[in-house]
Amino acid sequence: MRRALSSPSTSLFEQANVQPEELDAAIEDLVWAKASAILRFDHPLLRQVRAATGVNLVQVARRSRNLLIEIEQRSEIGPSWQYREHTPRRCTFSCRGQLPATIETALQGELLEQLVIPAAALQGITIANVAKSGDGWLNIDVAPSWHRF
């Protein structure tokens, strides 16, 4: 069965020499064992990706034939940014910060690199929308490209 994988996922897995088919097979094992279709932080394949890339990959989930990743980068005082793929059409990048409304509007359609310098795996992602949350975080809807494997 064909699955889809985002450009950030593809980049991370290539850097770590982890094949998407390996991740999909590991998730399939969980499904057959009646567990949720999510590889968690302590899974050996995720540890391999973290060791090879330095990117804090916290989970890989499978929903509707798509492998979806979550990354949380931390600083000494807490999370500094998060990248989450909820569905292929709903991916978010969150970070602390403040922006004037005019800049929020101007960033739509620009590359995420125009706002922040995230991990190399997140290069080439387009900003779809920027919104402020009440807790001092920016919630940025992003649009990575998706590939079939």
Backbone as ProteinMPNN parsed JSONL, in Angstrom:
{"seq_chain_A": "MRRALSSPSTSLFEQANVQPEELDAAIEDLVWAKASAILRFDHPLLRQVRAATGVNLVQVARRSRNLLIEIEQRSEIGPSWQYREHTPRRCTFSCRGQLPATIETALQGELLEQLVIPAAALQGITIANVAKSGDGWLNIDVAPSWHRF", "coords_chain_A": {"N_chain_A": [[0.844, -1.176, 0.0], [0.538, 2.191, -0.831], [2.032, 4.967, 0.766], [2.166, 8.301, 2.196], [4.567, 10.906, 2.707], [5.971, 13.712, 4.29], [8.044, 16.491, 3.139], [9.833, 17.452, 5.236], [9.924, 15.117, 6.835], [10.986, 13.26, 5.03], [13.542, 14.382, 4.621], [14.656, 14.24, 7.253], [14.645, 11.428, 7.705], [16.25, 10.499, 5.623], [18.724, 11.678, 6.307], [19.257, 10.225, 8.611], [19.482, 7.713, 7.667], [17.251, 6.02, 7.7], [14.686, 4.094, 6.489], [11.477, 4.903, 5.135], [9.784, 2.737, 4.877], [10.631, 1.039, 6.902], [9.769, 2.373, 9.191], [7.019, 2.362, 8.711], [6.532, -0.399, 8.783], [7.159, -0.921, 11.469], [5.132, 0.523, 12.711], [2.964, -0.89, 11.72], [3.329, -3.312, 13.05], [2.627, -2.497, 15.63], [-0.091, -1.925, 15.231], [-1.126, -4.457, 14.603], [-0.755, -5.585, 17.078], [-2.755, -4.456, 18.444], [-2.337, -1.878, 19.386], [-1.956, 1.746, 19.483], [-1.337, 3.502, 16.403], [1.287, 4.725, 16.557], [4.625, 5.627, 16.785], [6.546, 6.12, 19.532], [8.606, 8.359, 21.539], [10.689, 6.763, 22.703], [11.207, 4.706, 20.906], [13.404, 2.599, 19.018], [13.981, 3.334, 16.282], [13.288, 6.047, 16.211], [15.076, 7.017, 18.086], [17.403, 6.564, 16.651], [17.104, 8.403, 14.544], [17.154, 10.823, 15.996], [19.762, 10.689, 17.075], [21.332, 10.775, 14.757], [20.63, 13.189, 13.502], [20.301, 15.236, 15.368], [17.922, 16.41, 15.792], [15.044, 16.688, 17.702], [12.992, 14.41, 17.402], [9.877, 13.426, 18.351], [7.678, 11.777, 17.899], [6.231, 9.499, 15.502], [3.466, 9.117, 13.614], [0.779, 7.255, 12.076], [-1.747, 8.04, 9.929], [-4.534, 7.674, 7.94], [-3.068, 6.63, 5.697], [-0.814, 8.253, 5.763], [2.379, 9.158, 6.978], [3.116, 10.89, 9.832], [4.929, 13.4, 11.481], [6.233, 14.608, 14.664], [8.031, 17.178, 16.133], [9.916, 18.492, 18.779], [11.8, 21.016, 19.845], [13.931, 21.923, 22.438], [14.97, 24.372, 24.842], [17.126, 25.464, 27.517], [15.241, 26.537, 29.225], [12.779, 25.517, 28.586], [10.373, 24.483, 26.024], [11.446, 25.547, 22.793], [10.665, 25.588, 20.147], [8.098, 23.997, 18.15], [7.11, 21.502, 15.841], [4.448, 20.174, 14.132], [2.709, 17.664, 12.408], [-0.477, 17.283, 11.678], [-2.36, 16.458, 9.819], [-1.97, 15.928, 6.243], [-2.809, 18.386, 5.195], [-2.869, 20.04, 7.34], [-0.51, 21.344, 9.081], [1.627, 22.508, 11.62], [3.806, 25.019, 12.894], [5.175, 26.125, 15.82], [6.271, 28.753, 17.918], [7.857, 30.827, 20.407], [7.129, 34.297, 20.569], [6.523, 37.637, 19.263], [4.662, 39.438, 16.902], [3.881, 42.206, 14.813], [0.625, 42.835, 13.399], [0.686, 43.542, 10.7], [3.046, 42.405, 9.768], [2.517, 39.711, 10.202], [0.567, 39.257, 8.249], [2.05, 39.847, 5.945], [3.844, 37.738, 5.879], [2.504, 35.532, 4.908], [2.613, 32.986, 2.538], [5.333, 33.194, 2.266], [8.589, 31.67, 2.806], [9.229, 29.612, 5.654], [11.741, 30.051, 6.662], [12.073, 32.794, 6.464], [11.085, 33.802, 8.767], [12.035, 32.372, 11.058], [14.929, 30.454, 12.057], [14.84, 27.339, 11.63], [15.392, 23.768, 12.157], [17.413, 22.06, 9.71], [15.872, 20.222, 8.325], [13.426, 21.42, 8.08], [13.509, 23.295, 6.103], [12.409, 25.114, 3.232], [9.678, 25.095, 3.612], [6.471, 26.493, 3.3], [4.809, 29.354, 4.637], [1.497, 29.456, 5.624], [-0.327, 30.757, 7.268], [-0.274, 33.013, 10.034], [-0.775, 33.17, 13.464], [-1.46, 34.544, 16.684], [-1.164, 33.143, 19.914], [-2.679, 33.132, 23.177], [-0.718, 32.742, 25.065], [1.768, 33.798, 24.461], [2.927, 32.531, 22.326], [3.563, 31.964, 18.841], [1.485, 30.641, 16.428], [1.915, 28.961, 13.586], [0.64, 28.151, 10.579], [1.742, 25.858, 8.284], [2.926, 24.707, 5.047], [4.213, 21.965, 3.934], [5.743, 20.055, 1.253], [4.508, 16.934, -0.076], [5.297, 13.469, -0.457], [5.035, 10.322, -2.124], [5.617, 6.966, -1.062]], "CA_chain_A": [[0.0, 0.0, 0.0], [1.336, 3.419, -0.916], [1.905, 5.913, 1.869], [2.693, 9.638, 1.909], [5.562, 11.386, 3.652], [6.269, 15.122, 4.035], [9.438, 16.821, 2.83], [10.663, 17.41, 6.446], [10.116, 13.716, 7.226], [11.907, 12.671, 4.066], [14.87, 14.905, 4.916], [15.134, 13.657, 8.51], [14.887, 9.991, 7.581], [17.42, 10.32, 4.75], [19.912, 12.022, 7.095], [19.473, 9.176, 9.612], [19.527, 6.428, 6.961], [16.083, 5.235, 8.093], [13.753, 3.993, 5.374], [10.078, 5.056, 5.547], [9.183, 1.408, 4.96], [10.953, 0.509, 8.233], [8.858, 3.027, 10.135], [5.676, 1.866, 8.436], [6.471, -1.779, 9.278], [7.119, -0.854, 12.932], [3.776, 0.957, 13.066], [2.081, -2.018, 11.403], [3.463, -4.254, 14.172], [1.815, -1.963, 16.731], [-1.504, -2.066, 14.875], [-1.453, -5.879, 14.76], [-0.768, -5.863, 18.511], [-3.902, -3.688, 18.964], [-1.87, -0.635, 20.0], [-2.15, 2.887, 18.592], [-0.398, 3.559, 15.277], [2.217, 5.823, 16.86], [5.945, 5.317, 17.339], [6.806, 7.122, 20.557], [9.943, 8.901, 21.77], [11.694, 5.765, 23.071], [11.361, 3.67, 19.883], [14.781, 2.597, 18.485], [14.114, 4.082, 15.024], [13.264, 7.473, 16.529], [16.372, 7.315, 18.728], [18.392, 6.602, 15.567], [16.935, 9.688, 13.853], [17.65, 11.878, 16.889], [21.218, 10.595, 17.182], [21.961, 11.134, 13.482], [20.293, 14.532, 13.033], [20.263, 16.23, 16.435], [16.566, 16.944, 15.84], [14.288, 15.967, 18.717], [11.787, 13.776, 16.861], [9.21, 12.814, 19.502], [6.783, 10.702, 17.492], [5.806, 9.304, 14.126], [2.14, 8.498, 13.623], [0.232, 6.951, 10.761], [-3.182, 8.31, 9.814], [-5.029, 7.722, 6.557], [-1.964, 6.344, 4.767], [0.229, 9.273, 5.857], [3.251, 9.15, 8.146], [3.113, 12.251, 10.356], [5.95, 13.55, 12.517], [6.205, 15.697, 15.638], [9.366, 17.571, 16.606], [9.924, 19.511, 19.831], [13.147, 21.439, 20.213], [13.898, 22.555, 23.753], [16.112, 25.131, 25.342], [17.272, 25.191, 28.95], [14.087, 27.045, 29.98], [11.538, 24.902, 28.104], [10.305, 24.333, 24.558], [11.745, 26.743, 22.027], [9.742, 25.513, 19.012], [7.465, 22.708, 17.894], [6.578, 21.276, 14.494], [3.517, 19.05, 14.202], [1.901, 17.328, 11.241], [-1.742, 16.699, 12.135], [-2.802, 15.827, 8.57], [-1.179, 16.581, 5.194], [-3.259, 19.756, 4.95], [-2.806, 20.807, 8.585], [0.797, 21.236, 9.736], [1.867, 23.75, 12.35], [5.087, 25.342, 13.51], [4.901, 27.053, 16.92], [7.447, 29.265, 18.62], [7.59, 32.023, 21.216], [7.443, 35.533, 19.868], [5.512, 38.656, 19.024], [4.746, 40.064, 15.583], [2.79, 43.122, 14.464], [-0.353, 42.249, 12.474], [1.087, 43.762, 9.304], [4.082, 41.428, 9.426], [1.832, 38.419, 10.125], [-0.076, 39.196, 6.935], [3.082, 39.849, 4.908], [4.555, 36.457, 5.87], [1.739, 34.491, 4.23], [3.183, 32.616, 1.255], [6.793, 33.217, 2.351], [9.198, 30.494, 3.403], [9.375, 29.66, 7.107], [13.077, 30.583, 6.93], [11.997, 34.251, 6.543], [10.682, 34.155, 10.124], [12.9, 31.726, 12.042], [15.918, 29.522, 11.508], [14.576, 26.028, 12.245], [16.282, 22.678, 11.736], [17.585, 21.945, 8.259], [14.78, 19.417, 7.77], [12.231, 22.245, 7.892], [13.732, 24.301, 5.072], [11.554, 24.995, 2.052], [8.268, 25.03, 3.998], [5.784, 27.767, 3.085], [3.894, 29.83, 5.682], [0.141, 29.667, 5.139], [-1.029, 31.692, 8.139], [0.36, 33.258, 11.33], [-1.737, 33.606, 14.476], [-0.916, 34.635, 18.032], [-1.938, 32.491, 20.965], [-2.714, 33.969, 24.361], [0.382, 32.458, 25.975], [3.024, 34.326, 23.953], [3.44, 31.699, 21.237], [3.044, 32.163, 17.492], [1.058, 29.405, 15.783], [2.117, 29.202, 12.166], [0.208, 27.064, 9.702], [2.743, 25.713, 7.233], [2.573, 23.793, 3.96], [5.322, 21.236, 3.316], [5.349, 19.196, 0.133], [4.319, 15.536, 0.317], [5.792, 12.5, -1.426], [4.57, 8.94, -1.941], [6.643, 5.926, -1.029]], "C_chain_A": [[0.889, 1.238, 0.0], [0.998, 4.349, 0.244], [2.479, 7.254, 1.428], [3.569, 10.095, 3.065], [5.887, 12.828, 3.299], [7.743, 15.331, 3.702], [10.306, 16.887, 4.091], [10.942, 15.978, 6.908], [11.135, 13.048, 6.324], [13.34, 13.097, 4.364], [15.448, 14.279, 6.182], [15.517, 12.195, 8.342], [16.069, 9.697, 6.671], [18.711, 10.607, 5.508], [20.276, 10.914, 8.08], [19.591, 7.789, 8.991], [18.438, 5.472, 7.464], [15.107, 5.255, 6.926], [12.319, 4.173, 5.874], [9.375, 3.701, 5.696], [9.459, 0.75, 6.315], [10.004, 1.078, 9.283], [7.443, 2.5, 9.966], [5.514, 0.438, 8.957], [6.403, -1.801, 10.807], [5.735, -0.419, 13.416], [2.784, -0.176, 12.815], [2.141, -3.073, 12.506], [2.63, -3.802, 15.363], [0.33, -2.167, 16.473], [-1.952, -3.519, 15.059], [-1.503, -6.281, 16.227], [-1.874, -5.085, 19.227], [-3.478, -2.445, 19.749], [-2.121, 0.514, 19.018], [-1.03, 2.935, 17.561], [0.561, 4.727, 15.428], [3.518, 5.262, 17.419], [6.299, 6.453, 18.293], [8.3, 7.407, 20.698], [11.019, 7.827, 21.983], [11.889, 4.653, 22.038], [12.767, 3.754, 19.275], [14.952, 3.376, 17.183], [14.101, 5.586, 15.267], [14.552, 7.897, 17.229], [17.467, 7.422, 17.672], [18.319, 7.928, 14.812], [17.484, 10.824, 14.715], [19.172, 11.871, 16.965], [21.903, 11.09, 15.905], [21.748, 12.59, 13.098], [20.401, 15.615, 14.105], [18.904, 16.888, 16.567], [15.742, 16.077, 16.782], [12.942, 15.466, 18.171], [11.113, 13.03, 18.003], [8.199, 11.742, 19.125], [6.574, 10.682, 15.994], [4.494, 8.555, 14.201], [1.733, 8.158, 12.195], [-1.275, 7.165, 10.819], [-3.53, 8.406, 8.346], [-3.902, 7.62, 5.532], [-0.848, 7.377, 4.782], [1.063, 9.04, 7.112], [3.422, 10.601, 8.577], [4.106, 12.359, 11.505], [5.609, 14.686, 13.482], [7.62, 15.915, 16.137], [9.176, 18.624, 17.687], [11.365, 19.828, 20.167], [13.058, 22.234, 21.514], [15.147, 23.385, 23.993], [16.211, 24.834, 26.835], [16.076, 25.674, 29.77], [12.759, 26.45, 29.507], [11.527, 24.789, 26.594], [10.646, 25.634, 23.853], [10.936, 26.772, 20.733], [9.228, 24.098, 18.832], [6.979, 22.67, 16.453], [5.711, 20.036, 14.571], [2.764, 18.893, 12.887], [0.659, 16.607, 11.758], [-2.381, 15.9, 11.004], [-1.944, 16.457, 7.472], [-1.578, 18.032, 4.933], [-3.205, 20.624, 6.208], [-1.505, 20.497, 9.322], [1.072, 22.57, 10.414], [3.299, 23.819, 12.862], [4.756, 26.367, 14.583], [6.202, 27.483, 17.569], [7.026, 30.471, 19.453], [7.906, 33.26, 20.389], [6.256, 36.445, 19.711], [5.745, 39.245, 17.643], [3.615, 41.066, 15.422], [1.885, 42.475, 13.42], [0.057, 42.423, 11.016], [2.143, 42.761, 8.867], [3.471, 40.036, 9.325], [1.228, 38.234, 8.739], [0.966, 39.089, 5.828], [3.807, 38.51, 4.807], [3.801, 35.35, 5.138], [2.309, 34.249, 2.836], [4.696, 32.635, 1.222], [7.303, 31.901, 2.937], [9.349, 30.689, 4.903], [10.722, 30.256, 7.499], [13.094, 32.112, 7.006], [11.679, 34.713, 7.964], [11.652, 33.622, 11.17], [13.94, 30.878, 11.322], [15.692, 28.183, 12.202], [15.611, 25.007, 11.789], [16.321, 22.592, 10.219], [16.445, 21.171, 7.613], [13.546, 20.258, 7.467], [12.439, 23.352, 6.867], [12.812, 24.046, 3.889], [10.077, 24.886, 2.36], [7.66, 26.42, 3.875], [4.849, 28.085, 4.241], [2.528, 30.074, 5.054], [-0.582, 30.734, 5.96], [-0.242, 31.83, 9.441], [-0.71, 33.771, 12.281], [-1.045, 33.635, 15.832], [-1.794, 33.821, 18.967], [-1.837, 33.367, 22.208], [-1.523, 33.788, 25.283], [1.744, 32.91, 25.452], [3.669, 33.494, 22.857], [2.825, 32.137, 19.927], [2.679, 30.788, 16.94], [1.053, 29.659, 14.289], [1.656, 27.979, 11.392], [1.182, 27.025, 8.537], [2.316, 24.659, 6.223], [3.828, 23.137, 3.388], [4.831, 20.477, 2.088], [5.286, 17.757, 0.625], [4.734, 14.625, -0.821], [5.215, 11.137, -1.116], [5.765, 8.005, -1.862], [5.978, 4.572, -1.066]], "O_chain_A": [[1.869, 1.315, 0.742], [-0.158, 4.492, 0.641], [3.184, 7.341, 0.423], [3.357, 9.733, 4.223], [6.064, 13.143, 2.122], [8.579, 14.462, 3.949], [11.443, 16.417, 4.043], [12.057, 15.661, 7.321], [12.037, 12.354, 6.794], [14.25, 12.267, 4.362], [16.596, 13.837, 6.188], [16.585, 11.772, 8.783], [16.815, 8.749, 6.914], [19.686, 9.868, 5.373], [21.453, 10.685, 8.357], [19.778, 6.802, 9.703], [18.674, 4.275, 7.63], [14.747, 6.324, 6.433], [11.974, 3.65, 6.933], [8.487, 3.541, 6.533], [8.629, -0.004, 6.822], [9.505, 0.357, 10.148], [6.75, 2.224, 10.945], [4.47, 0.101, 9.515], [5.671, -2.607, 11.381], [5.229, -0.934, 14.413], [1.87, -0.393, 13.61], [1.119, -3.662, 12.858], [2.0, -4.622, 16.03], [-0.421, -2.535, 17.377], [-3.024, -3.779, 15.605], [-2.217, -7.218, 16.586], [-1.928, -5.056, 20.456], [-4.178, -2.013, 20.665], [-2.458, 0.279, 17.857], [0.082, 2.469, 17.812], [0.648, 5.599, 14.564], [3.517, 4.518, 18.399], [6.344, 7.616, 17.892], [9.136, 6.772, 20.055], [12.139, 7.971, 21.493], [12.673, 3.735, 22.28], [13.272, 4.852, 19.04], [15.982, 4.024, 16.997], [14.826, 6.325, 14.601], [15.061, 8.994, 16.998], [18.356, 8.267, 17.778], [19.35, 8.512, 14.479], [18.202, 11.69, 14.215], [19.802, 12.928, 16.923], [22.94, 11.75, 15.972], [22.601, 13.176, 12.432], [20.576, 16.789, 13.779], [18.736, 17.817, 17.357], [15.75, 14.852, 16.661], [11.893, 16.042, 18.456], [11.697, 12.106, 18.569], [7.889, 10.879, 19.945], [6.717, 11.694, 15.309], [4.421, 7.475, 14.788], [2.273, 8.704, 11.232], [-1.979, 6.567, 11.632], [-2.888, 9.141, 7.596], [-3.807, 8.436, 4.615], [-0.007, 7.373, 3.883], [0.521, 8.759, 8.181], [3.826, 11.446, 7.778], [4.124, 11.512, 12.398], [4.825, 15.584, 13.175], [8.317, 14.973, 16.513], [8.37, 19.541, 17.532], [12.074, 18.986, 20.719], [12.206, 23.111, 21.66], [16.214, 23.137, 23.431], [15.443, 24.025, 27.353], [15.918, 25.252, 30.915], [11.705, 26.856, 29.998], [12.558, 24.978, 25.949], [10.192, 26.703, 24.262], [10.559, 27.845, 20.264], [9.834, 23.132, 19.295], [6.502, 23.669, 15.915], [6.159, 18.978, 15.013], [2.251, 19.863, 12.329], [0.735, 15.467, 12.216], [-2.881, 14.796, 11.219], [-1.248, 17.437, 7.741], [-0.747, 18.825, 4.49], [-3.471, 21.824, 6.139], [-1.411, 19.53, 10.077], [0.789, 23.63, 9.858], [3.908, 22.808, 13.212], [4.119, 27.38, 14.289], [7.119, 26.681, 17.747], [5.968, 31.058, 19.226], [8.85, 33.261, 19.598], [5.12, 36.065, 19.994], [6.882, 39.519, 17.258], [2.494, 40.798, 15.854], [2.346, 41.645, 12.637], [-0.199, 41.547, 10.189], [2.138, 42.315, 7.72], [3.861, 39.256, 8.457], [1.366, 37.173, 8.131], [0.786, 38.327, 4.878], [4.335, 38.181, 3.745], [4.396, 34.333, 4.783], [2.469, 35.183, 2.05], [5.297, 32.149, 0.264], [6.533, 31.12, 3.496], [9.572, 31.807, 5.368], [10.84, 30.892, 8.546], [14.036, 32.68, 7.558], [11.956, 35.855, 8.332], [12.047, 34.355, 12.076], [13.831, 30.624, 10.123], [16.287, 27.918, 13.247], [16.584, 25.349, 11.116], [15.383, 23.0, 9.534], [16.089, 21.441, 6.466], [12.702, 19.844, 6.671], [11.616, 24.263, 6.774], [12.478, 22.901, 3.583], [9.285, 24.61, 1.459], [8.263, 27.407, 4.295], [4.175, 27.199, 4.766], [2.411, 30.809, 4.073], [-1.357, 31.521, 5.417], [0.384, 30.872, 9.896], [-1.459, 34.69, 11.951], [-0.145, 32.837, 16.092], [-3.017, 33.809, 18.831], [-0.987, 34.255, 22.271], [-1.326, 34.59, 26.195], [2.773, 32.452, 25.948], [4.824, 33.722, 22.497], [1.696, 32.626, 19.898], [3.495, 29.867, 16.987], [0.277, 30.474, 13.789], [2.221, 26.895, 11.536], [1.419, 28.039, 7.881], [1.456, 23.825, 6.505], [4.444, 23.675, 2.468], [3.628, 20.285, 1.914], [5.926, 17.399, 1.614], [4.553, 14.951, -1.994], [4.936, 10.831, 0.043], [6.788, 8.222, -2.511], [6.661, 3.548, -1.047]]}, "name": "protein", "num_of_chains": 1, "seq": "MRRALSSPSTSLFEQANVQPEELDAAIEDLVWAKASAILRFDHPLLRQVRAATGVNLVQVARRSRNLLIEIEQRSEIGPSWQYREHTPRRCTFSCRGQLPATIETALQGELLEQLVIPAAALQGITIANVAKSGDGWLNIDVAPSWHRF"}
